[in-house]
mmCIF file of C-alpha atoms in Angstrom:
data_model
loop_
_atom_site.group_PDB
_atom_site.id
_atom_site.type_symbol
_atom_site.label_atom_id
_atom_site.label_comp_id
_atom_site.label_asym_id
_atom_site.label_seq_id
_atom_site.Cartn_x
_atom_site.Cartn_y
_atom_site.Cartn_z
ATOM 1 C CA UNK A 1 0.000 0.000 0.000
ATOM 2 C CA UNK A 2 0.807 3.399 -0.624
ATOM 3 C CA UNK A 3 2.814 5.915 2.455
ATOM 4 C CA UNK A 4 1.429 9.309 1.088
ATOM 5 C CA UNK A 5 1.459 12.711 2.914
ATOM 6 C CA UNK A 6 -1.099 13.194 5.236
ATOM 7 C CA UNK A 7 -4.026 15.390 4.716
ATOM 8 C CA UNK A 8 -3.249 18.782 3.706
ATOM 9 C CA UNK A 9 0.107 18.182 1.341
ATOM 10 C CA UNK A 10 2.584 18.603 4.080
ATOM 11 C CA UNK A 11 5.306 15.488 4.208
ATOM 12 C CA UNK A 12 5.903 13.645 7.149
ATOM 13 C CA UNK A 13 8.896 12.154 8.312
ATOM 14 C CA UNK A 14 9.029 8.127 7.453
ATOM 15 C CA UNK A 15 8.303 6.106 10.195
ATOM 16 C CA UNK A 16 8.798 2.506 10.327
ATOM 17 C CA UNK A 17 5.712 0.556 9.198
ATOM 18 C CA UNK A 18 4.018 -2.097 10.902
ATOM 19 C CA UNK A 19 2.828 -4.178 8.282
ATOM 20 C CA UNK A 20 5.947 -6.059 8.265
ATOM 21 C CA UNK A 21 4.967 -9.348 10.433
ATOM 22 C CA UNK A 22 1.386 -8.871 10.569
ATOM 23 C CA UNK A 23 -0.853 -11.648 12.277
ATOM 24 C CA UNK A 24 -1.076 -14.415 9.889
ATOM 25 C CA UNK A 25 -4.620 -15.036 12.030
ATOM 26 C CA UNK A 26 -7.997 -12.734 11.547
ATOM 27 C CA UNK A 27 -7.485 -9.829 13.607
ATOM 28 C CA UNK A 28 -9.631 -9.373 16.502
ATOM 29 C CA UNK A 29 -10.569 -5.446 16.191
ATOM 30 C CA UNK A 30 -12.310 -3.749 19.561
ATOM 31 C CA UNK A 31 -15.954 -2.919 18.357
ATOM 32 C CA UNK A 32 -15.637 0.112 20.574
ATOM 33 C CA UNK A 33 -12.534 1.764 22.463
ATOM 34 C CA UNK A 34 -10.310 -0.591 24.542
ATOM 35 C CA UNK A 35 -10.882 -0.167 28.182
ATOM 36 C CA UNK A 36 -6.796 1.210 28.360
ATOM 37 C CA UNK A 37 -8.002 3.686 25.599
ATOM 38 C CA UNK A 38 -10.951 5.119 27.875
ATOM 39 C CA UNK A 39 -8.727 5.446 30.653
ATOM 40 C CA UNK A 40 -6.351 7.696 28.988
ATOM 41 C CA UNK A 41 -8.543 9.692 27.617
ATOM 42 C CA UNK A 42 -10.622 10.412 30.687
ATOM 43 C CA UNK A 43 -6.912 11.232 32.645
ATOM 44 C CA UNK A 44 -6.260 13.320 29.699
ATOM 45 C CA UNK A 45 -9.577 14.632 27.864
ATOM 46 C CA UNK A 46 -8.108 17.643 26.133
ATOM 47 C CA UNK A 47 -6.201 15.455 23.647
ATOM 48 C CA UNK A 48 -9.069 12.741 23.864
ATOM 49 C CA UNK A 49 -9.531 12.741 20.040
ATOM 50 C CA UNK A 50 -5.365 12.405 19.416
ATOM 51 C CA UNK A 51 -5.184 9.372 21.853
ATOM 52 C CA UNK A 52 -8.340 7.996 20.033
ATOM 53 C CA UNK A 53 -6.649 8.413 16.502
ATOM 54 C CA UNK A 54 -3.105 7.107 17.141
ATOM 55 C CA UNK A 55 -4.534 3.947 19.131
ATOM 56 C CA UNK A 56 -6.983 3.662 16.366
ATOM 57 C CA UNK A 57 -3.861 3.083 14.012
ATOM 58 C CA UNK A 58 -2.485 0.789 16.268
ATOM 59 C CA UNK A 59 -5.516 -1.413 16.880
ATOM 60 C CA UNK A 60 -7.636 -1.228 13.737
ATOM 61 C CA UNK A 61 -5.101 -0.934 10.819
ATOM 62 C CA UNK A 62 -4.532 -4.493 10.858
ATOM 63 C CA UNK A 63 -8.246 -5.216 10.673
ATOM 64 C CA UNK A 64 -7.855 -2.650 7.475
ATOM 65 C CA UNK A 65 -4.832 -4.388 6.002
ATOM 66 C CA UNK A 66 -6.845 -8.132 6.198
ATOM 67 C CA UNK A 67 -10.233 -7.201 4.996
ATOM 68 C CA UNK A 68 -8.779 -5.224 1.537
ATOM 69 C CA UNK A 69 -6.775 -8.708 1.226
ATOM 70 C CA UNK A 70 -10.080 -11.186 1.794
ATOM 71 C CA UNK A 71 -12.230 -8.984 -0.168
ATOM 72 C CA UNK A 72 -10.452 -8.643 -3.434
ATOM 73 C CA UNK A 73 -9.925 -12.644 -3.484
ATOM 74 C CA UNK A 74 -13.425 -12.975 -2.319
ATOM 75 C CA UNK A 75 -14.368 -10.489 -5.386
ATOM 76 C CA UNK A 76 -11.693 -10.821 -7.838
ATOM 77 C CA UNK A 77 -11.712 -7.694 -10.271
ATOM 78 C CA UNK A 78 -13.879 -5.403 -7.751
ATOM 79 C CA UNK A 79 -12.848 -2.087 -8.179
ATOM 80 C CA UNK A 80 -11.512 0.135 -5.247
ATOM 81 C CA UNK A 81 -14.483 2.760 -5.465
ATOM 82 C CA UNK A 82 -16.829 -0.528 -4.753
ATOM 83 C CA UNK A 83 -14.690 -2.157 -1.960
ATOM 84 C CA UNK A 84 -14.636 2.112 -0.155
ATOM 85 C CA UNK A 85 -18.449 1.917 -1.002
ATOM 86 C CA UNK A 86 -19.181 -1.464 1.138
ATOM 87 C CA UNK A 87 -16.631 0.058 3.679
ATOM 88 C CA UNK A 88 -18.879 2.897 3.888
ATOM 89 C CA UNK A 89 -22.240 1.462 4.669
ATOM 90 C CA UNK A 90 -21.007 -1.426 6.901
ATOM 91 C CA UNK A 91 -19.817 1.326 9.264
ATOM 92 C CA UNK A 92 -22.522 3.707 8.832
ATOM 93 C CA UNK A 93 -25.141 0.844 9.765
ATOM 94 C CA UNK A 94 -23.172 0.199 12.507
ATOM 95 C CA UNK A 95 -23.200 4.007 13.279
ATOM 96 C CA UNK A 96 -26.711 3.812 12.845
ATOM 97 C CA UNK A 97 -27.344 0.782 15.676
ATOM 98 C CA UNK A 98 -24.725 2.095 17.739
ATOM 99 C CA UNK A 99 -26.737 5.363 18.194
ATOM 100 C CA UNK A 100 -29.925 3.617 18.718
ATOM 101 C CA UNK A 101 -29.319 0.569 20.990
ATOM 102 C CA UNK A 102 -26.578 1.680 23.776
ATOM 103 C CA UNK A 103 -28.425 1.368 27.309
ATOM 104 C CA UNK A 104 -26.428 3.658 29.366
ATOM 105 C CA UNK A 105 -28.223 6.855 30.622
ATOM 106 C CA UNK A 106 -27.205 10.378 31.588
ATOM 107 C CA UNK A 107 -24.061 11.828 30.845
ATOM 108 C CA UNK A 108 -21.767 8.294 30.784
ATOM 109 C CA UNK A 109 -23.979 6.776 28.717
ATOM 110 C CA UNK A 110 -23.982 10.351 26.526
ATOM 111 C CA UNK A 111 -19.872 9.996 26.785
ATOM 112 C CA UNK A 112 -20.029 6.142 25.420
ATOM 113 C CA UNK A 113 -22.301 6.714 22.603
ATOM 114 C CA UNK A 114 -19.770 9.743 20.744
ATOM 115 C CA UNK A 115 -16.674 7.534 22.159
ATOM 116 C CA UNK A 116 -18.115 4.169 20.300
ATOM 117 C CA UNK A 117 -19.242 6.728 17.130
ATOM 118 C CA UNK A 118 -15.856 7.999 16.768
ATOM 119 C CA UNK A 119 -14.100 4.546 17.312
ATOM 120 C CA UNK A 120 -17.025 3.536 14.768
ATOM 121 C CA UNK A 121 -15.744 6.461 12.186
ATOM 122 C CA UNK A 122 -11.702 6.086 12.246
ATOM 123 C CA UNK A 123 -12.285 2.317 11.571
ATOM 124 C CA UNK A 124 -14.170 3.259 8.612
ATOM 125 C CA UNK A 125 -11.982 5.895 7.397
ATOM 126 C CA UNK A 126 -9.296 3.136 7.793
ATOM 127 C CA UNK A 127 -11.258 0.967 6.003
ATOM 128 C CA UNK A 128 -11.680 3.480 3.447
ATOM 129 C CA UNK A 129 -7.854 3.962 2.843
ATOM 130 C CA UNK A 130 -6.997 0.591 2.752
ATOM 131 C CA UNK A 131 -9.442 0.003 -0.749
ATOM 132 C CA UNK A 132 -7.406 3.101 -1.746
ATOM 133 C CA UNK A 133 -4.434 0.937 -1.373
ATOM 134 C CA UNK A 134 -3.156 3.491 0.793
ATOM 135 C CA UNK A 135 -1.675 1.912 3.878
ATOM 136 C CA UNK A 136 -4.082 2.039 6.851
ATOM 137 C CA UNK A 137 -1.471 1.025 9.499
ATOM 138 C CA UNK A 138 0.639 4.422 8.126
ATOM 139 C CA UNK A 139 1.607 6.767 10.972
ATOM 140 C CA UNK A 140 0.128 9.492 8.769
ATOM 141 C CA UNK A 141 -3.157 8.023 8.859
ATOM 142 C CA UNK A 142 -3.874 9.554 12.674
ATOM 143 C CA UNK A 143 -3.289 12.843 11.092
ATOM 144 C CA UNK A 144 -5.605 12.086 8.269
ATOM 145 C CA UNK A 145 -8.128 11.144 10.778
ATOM 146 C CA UNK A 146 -7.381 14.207 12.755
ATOM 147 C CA UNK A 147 -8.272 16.641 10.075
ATOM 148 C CA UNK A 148 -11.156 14.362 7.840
ATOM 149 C CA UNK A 149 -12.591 14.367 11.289
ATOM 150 C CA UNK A 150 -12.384 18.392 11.607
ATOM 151 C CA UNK A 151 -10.885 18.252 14.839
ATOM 152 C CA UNK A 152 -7.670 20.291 12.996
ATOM 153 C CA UNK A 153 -7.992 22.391 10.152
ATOM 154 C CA UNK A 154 -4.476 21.314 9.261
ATOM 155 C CA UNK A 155 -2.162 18.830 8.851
ATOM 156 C CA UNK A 156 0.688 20.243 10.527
ATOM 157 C CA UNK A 157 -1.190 21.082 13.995
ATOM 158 C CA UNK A 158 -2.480 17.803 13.716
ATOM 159 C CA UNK A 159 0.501 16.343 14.075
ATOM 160 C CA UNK A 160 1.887 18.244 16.979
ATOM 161 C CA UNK A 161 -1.436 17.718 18.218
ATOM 162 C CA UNK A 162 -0.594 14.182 18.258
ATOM 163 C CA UNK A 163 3.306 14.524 19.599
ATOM 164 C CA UNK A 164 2.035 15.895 22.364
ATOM 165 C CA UNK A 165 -0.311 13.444 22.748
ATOM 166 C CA UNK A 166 1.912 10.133 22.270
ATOM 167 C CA UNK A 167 4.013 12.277 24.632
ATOM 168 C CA UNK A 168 1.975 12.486 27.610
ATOM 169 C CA UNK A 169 1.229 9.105 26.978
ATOM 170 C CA UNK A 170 5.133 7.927 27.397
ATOM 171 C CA UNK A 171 5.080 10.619 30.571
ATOM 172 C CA UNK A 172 1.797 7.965 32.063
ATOM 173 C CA UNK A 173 3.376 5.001 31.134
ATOM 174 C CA UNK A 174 6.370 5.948 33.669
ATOM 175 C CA UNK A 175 5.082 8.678 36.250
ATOM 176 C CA UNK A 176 1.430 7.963 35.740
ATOM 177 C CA UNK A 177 -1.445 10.634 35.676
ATOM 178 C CA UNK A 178 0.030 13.737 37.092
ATOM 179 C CA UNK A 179 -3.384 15.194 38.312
ATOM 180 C CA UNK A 180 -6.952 14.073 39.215
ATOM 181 C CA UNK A 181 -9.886 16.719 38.293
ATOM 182 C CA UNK A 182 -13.933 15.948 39.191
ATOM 183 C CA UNK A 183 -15.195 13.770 37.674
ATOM 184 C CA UNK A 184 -17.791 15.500 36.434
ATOM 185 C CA UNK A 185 -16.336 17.850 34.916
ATOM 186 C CA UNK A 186 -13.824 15.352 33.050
ATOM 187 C CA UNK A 187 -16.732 13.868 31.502
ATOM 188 C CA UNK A 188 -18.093 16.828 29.975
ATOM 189 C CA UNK A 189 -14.707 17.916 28.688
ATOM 190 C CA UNK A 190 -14.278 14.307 27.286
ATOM 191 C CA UNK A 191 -17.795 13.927 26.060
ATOM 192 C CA UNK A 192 -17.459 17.762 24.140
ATOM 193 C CA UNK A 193 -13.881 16.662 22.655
ATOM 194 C CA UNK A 194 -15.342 13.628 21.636
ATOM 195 C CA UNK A 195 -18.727 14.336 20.359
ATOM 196 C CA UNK A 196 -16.382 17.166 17.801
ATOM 197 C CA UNK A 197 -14.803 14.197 16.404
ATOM 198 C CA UNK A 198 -17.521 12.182 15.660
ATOM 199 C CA UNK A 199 -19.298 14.949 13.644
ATOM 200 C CA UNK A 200 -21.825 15.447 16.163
ATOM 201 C CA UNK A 201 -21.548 19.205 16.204
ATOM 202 C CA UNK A 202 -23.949 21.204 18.919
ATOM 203 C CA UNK A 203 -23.048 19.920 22.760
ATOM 204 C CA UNK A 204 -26.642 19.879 23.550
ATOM 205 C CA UNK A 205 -27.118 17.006 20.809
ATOM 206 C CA UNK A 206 -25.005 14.803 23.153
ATOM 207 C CA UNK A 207 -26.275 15.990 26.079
ATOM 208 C CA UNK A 208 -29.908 14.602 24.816
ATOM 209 C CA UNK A 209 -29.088 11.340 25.507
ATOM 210 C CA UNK A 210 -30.059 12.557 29.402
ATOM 211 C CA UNK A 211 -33.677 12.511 27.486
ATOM 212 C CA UNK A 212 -35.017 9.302 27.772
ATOM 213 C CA UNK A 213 -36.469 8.579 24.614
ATOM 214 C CA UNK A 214 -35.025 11.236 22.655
ATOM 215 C CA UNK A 215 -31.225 10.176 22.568
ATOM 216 C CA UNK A 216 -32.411 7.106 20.651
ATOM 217 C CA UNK A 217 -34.004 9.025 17.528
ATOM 218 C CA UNK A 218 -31.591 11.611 17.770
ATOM 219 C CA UNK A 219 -28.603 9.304 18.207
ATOM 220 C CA UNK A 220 -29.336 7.135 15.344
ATOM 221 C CA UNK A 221 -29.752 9.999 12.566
ATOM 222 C CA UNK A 222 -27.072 11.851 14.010
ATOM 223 C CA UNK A 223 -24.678 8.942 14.140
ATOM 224 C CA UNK A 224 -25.465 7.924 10.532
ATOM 225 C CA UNK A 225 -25.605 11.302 8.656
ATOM 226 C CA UNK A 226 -22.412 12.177 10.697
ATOM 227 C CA UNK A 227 -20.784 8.947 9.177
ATOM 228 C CA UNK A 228 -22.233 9.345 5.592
ATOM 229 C CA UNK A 229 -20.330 12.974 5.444
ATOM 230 C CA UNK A 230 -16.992 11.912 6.621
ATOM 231 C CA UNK A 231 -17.336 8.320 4.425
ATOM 232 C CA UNK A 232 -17.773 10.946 1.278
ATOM 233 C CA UNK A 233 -14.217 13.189 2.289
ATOM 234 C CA UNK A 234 -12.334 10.045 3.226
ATOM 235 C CA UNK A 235 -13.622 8.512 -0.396
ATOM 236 C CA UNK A 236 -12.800 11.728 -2.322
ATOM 237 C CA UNK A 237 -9.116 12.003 -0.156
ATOM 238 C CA UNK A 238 -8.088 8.626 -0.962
ATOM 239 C CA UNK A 239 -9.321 8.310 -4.424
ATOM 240 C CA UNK A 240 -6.468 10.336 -4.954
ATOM 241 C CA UNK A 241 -4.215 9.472 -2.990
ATOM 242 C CA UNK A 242 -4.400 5.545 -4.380
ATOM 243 C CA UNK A 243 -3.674 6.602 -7.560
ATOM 244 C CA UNK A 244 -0.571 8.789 -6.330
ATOM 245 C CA UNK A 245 3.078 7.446 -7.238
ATOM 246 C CA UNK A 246 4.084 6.426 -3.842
ATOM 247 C CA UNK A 247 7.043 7.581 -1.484
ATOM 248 C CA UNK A 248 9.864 5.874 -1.410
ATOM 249 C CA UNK A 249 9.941 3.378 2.521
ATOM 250 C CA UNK A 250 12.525 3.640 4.712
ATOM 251 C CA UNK A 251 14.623 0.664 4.419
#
């Protein structure tokens, strides 16, 4: 698959690539954010949507790389607009149910719905990329997510966006969190940040899910149309991108 510059022109340095030595097995992809994922996040909500992207990389790429691989020999001759199309309304269906069937109420349940949406989303874009041929286990495809996603206008402040990020991720891994806040008010930071990336664009829209009753018809056209829009400027992105002469790898 293809390395190409991430969204916006700008070049990124090479990093190495993971696809060397990938599970020979079917990859086991989280439906929804990895407990580990939610914790991070929740010690560190500002950069919610940058620890969601780079661990979406890391955990759903994979799934990317296999499914391309089993589709085309499943449908020999199927052309990479088709493959990004059935990409794009597998995920939006499960957009769609994923708005309308979680049982959590007030604001945690609010927080789980935009979290599972935006999981929902990068696995899609990923998806996406990979019938592109453009490598969905790429370090460059966080930023891509970053800015299809609108949480960065850019490229480039996506990705210091994300340094800082996988930084204060190294700094938990060896000091741990270096501050508690209320919980509360975490959750409203983290359900805000969140509810951005997944296209869900008013805060009171997430906050309906306190409505019993409401959240479920709201959540389920918000989740799909949400999804539909981002499946359309990840297929129009990579359509290009696929067809791009691709960058020379680091050895």
């Amino acid at each position: 698959m293809t390395d190409t510059p991430p969204v916006g022109g700008q070049h990124a340095a090479p990093t190495p690539q993971p696809s060397v030595g990938l599970p020979a097995g079917p990859v086991d992809a989280p439906e929804g954010p990895p407990a580990r994922l939610w914790d991070r996040m929740r010690n560190d909500p500002q950069y919610a949507p940058e620890h969601l992207a780079l661990e979406a990389v890391r955990r759903l790429g994979p799934e990317a790389v296999q499914w391309v691989s089993r589709a085309r020999a499943e449908q020999p001759g199927i052309s990479a607009d088709v493959l990004a199309d059935q990409a794009a309304r597998k995920f939006v269906n499960l957009a769609r149910l994923s708005g309308a069937v979680s049982g959590v109420a007030g604001l945690p349940g609010a927080v789980i719905d935009v979290g599972v949406l935006a999981w929902t989303q990068a696995r899609m874009v990923l998806h996406i990329a990979a019938a592109y041929d453009v490598d969905p286990l790429h370090g460059d495809r966080a930023t891509d997510l970053l800015v299809l996603q609108r949480v960065h206008k850019v490229a480039e402040s996506a990705r210091l966006a994300l340094g800082v990020a996988a930084g204060r991720e190294r700094a938990d891994a060896l000091f741990g969190p270096a501050g508690q806040r209320p919980l509360g008010r975490v959750m409203v930071q983290l359900g805000i940040r969140l509810a951005r990336m997944a296209g869900v664009r008013a805060a009171k829209r997430m906050f309906a899910k306190i409505v019993p009753g409401a959240a479920i018809v709201l959540g389920t056209w918000a989740n799909s149309s949400a999804t539909k829009d981002l499946a359309q400027r990840s297929g129009a992105l990579y359509r290009t991108r696929g067809i791009a002469v691709p960058e020379p790898r680091r050895p």
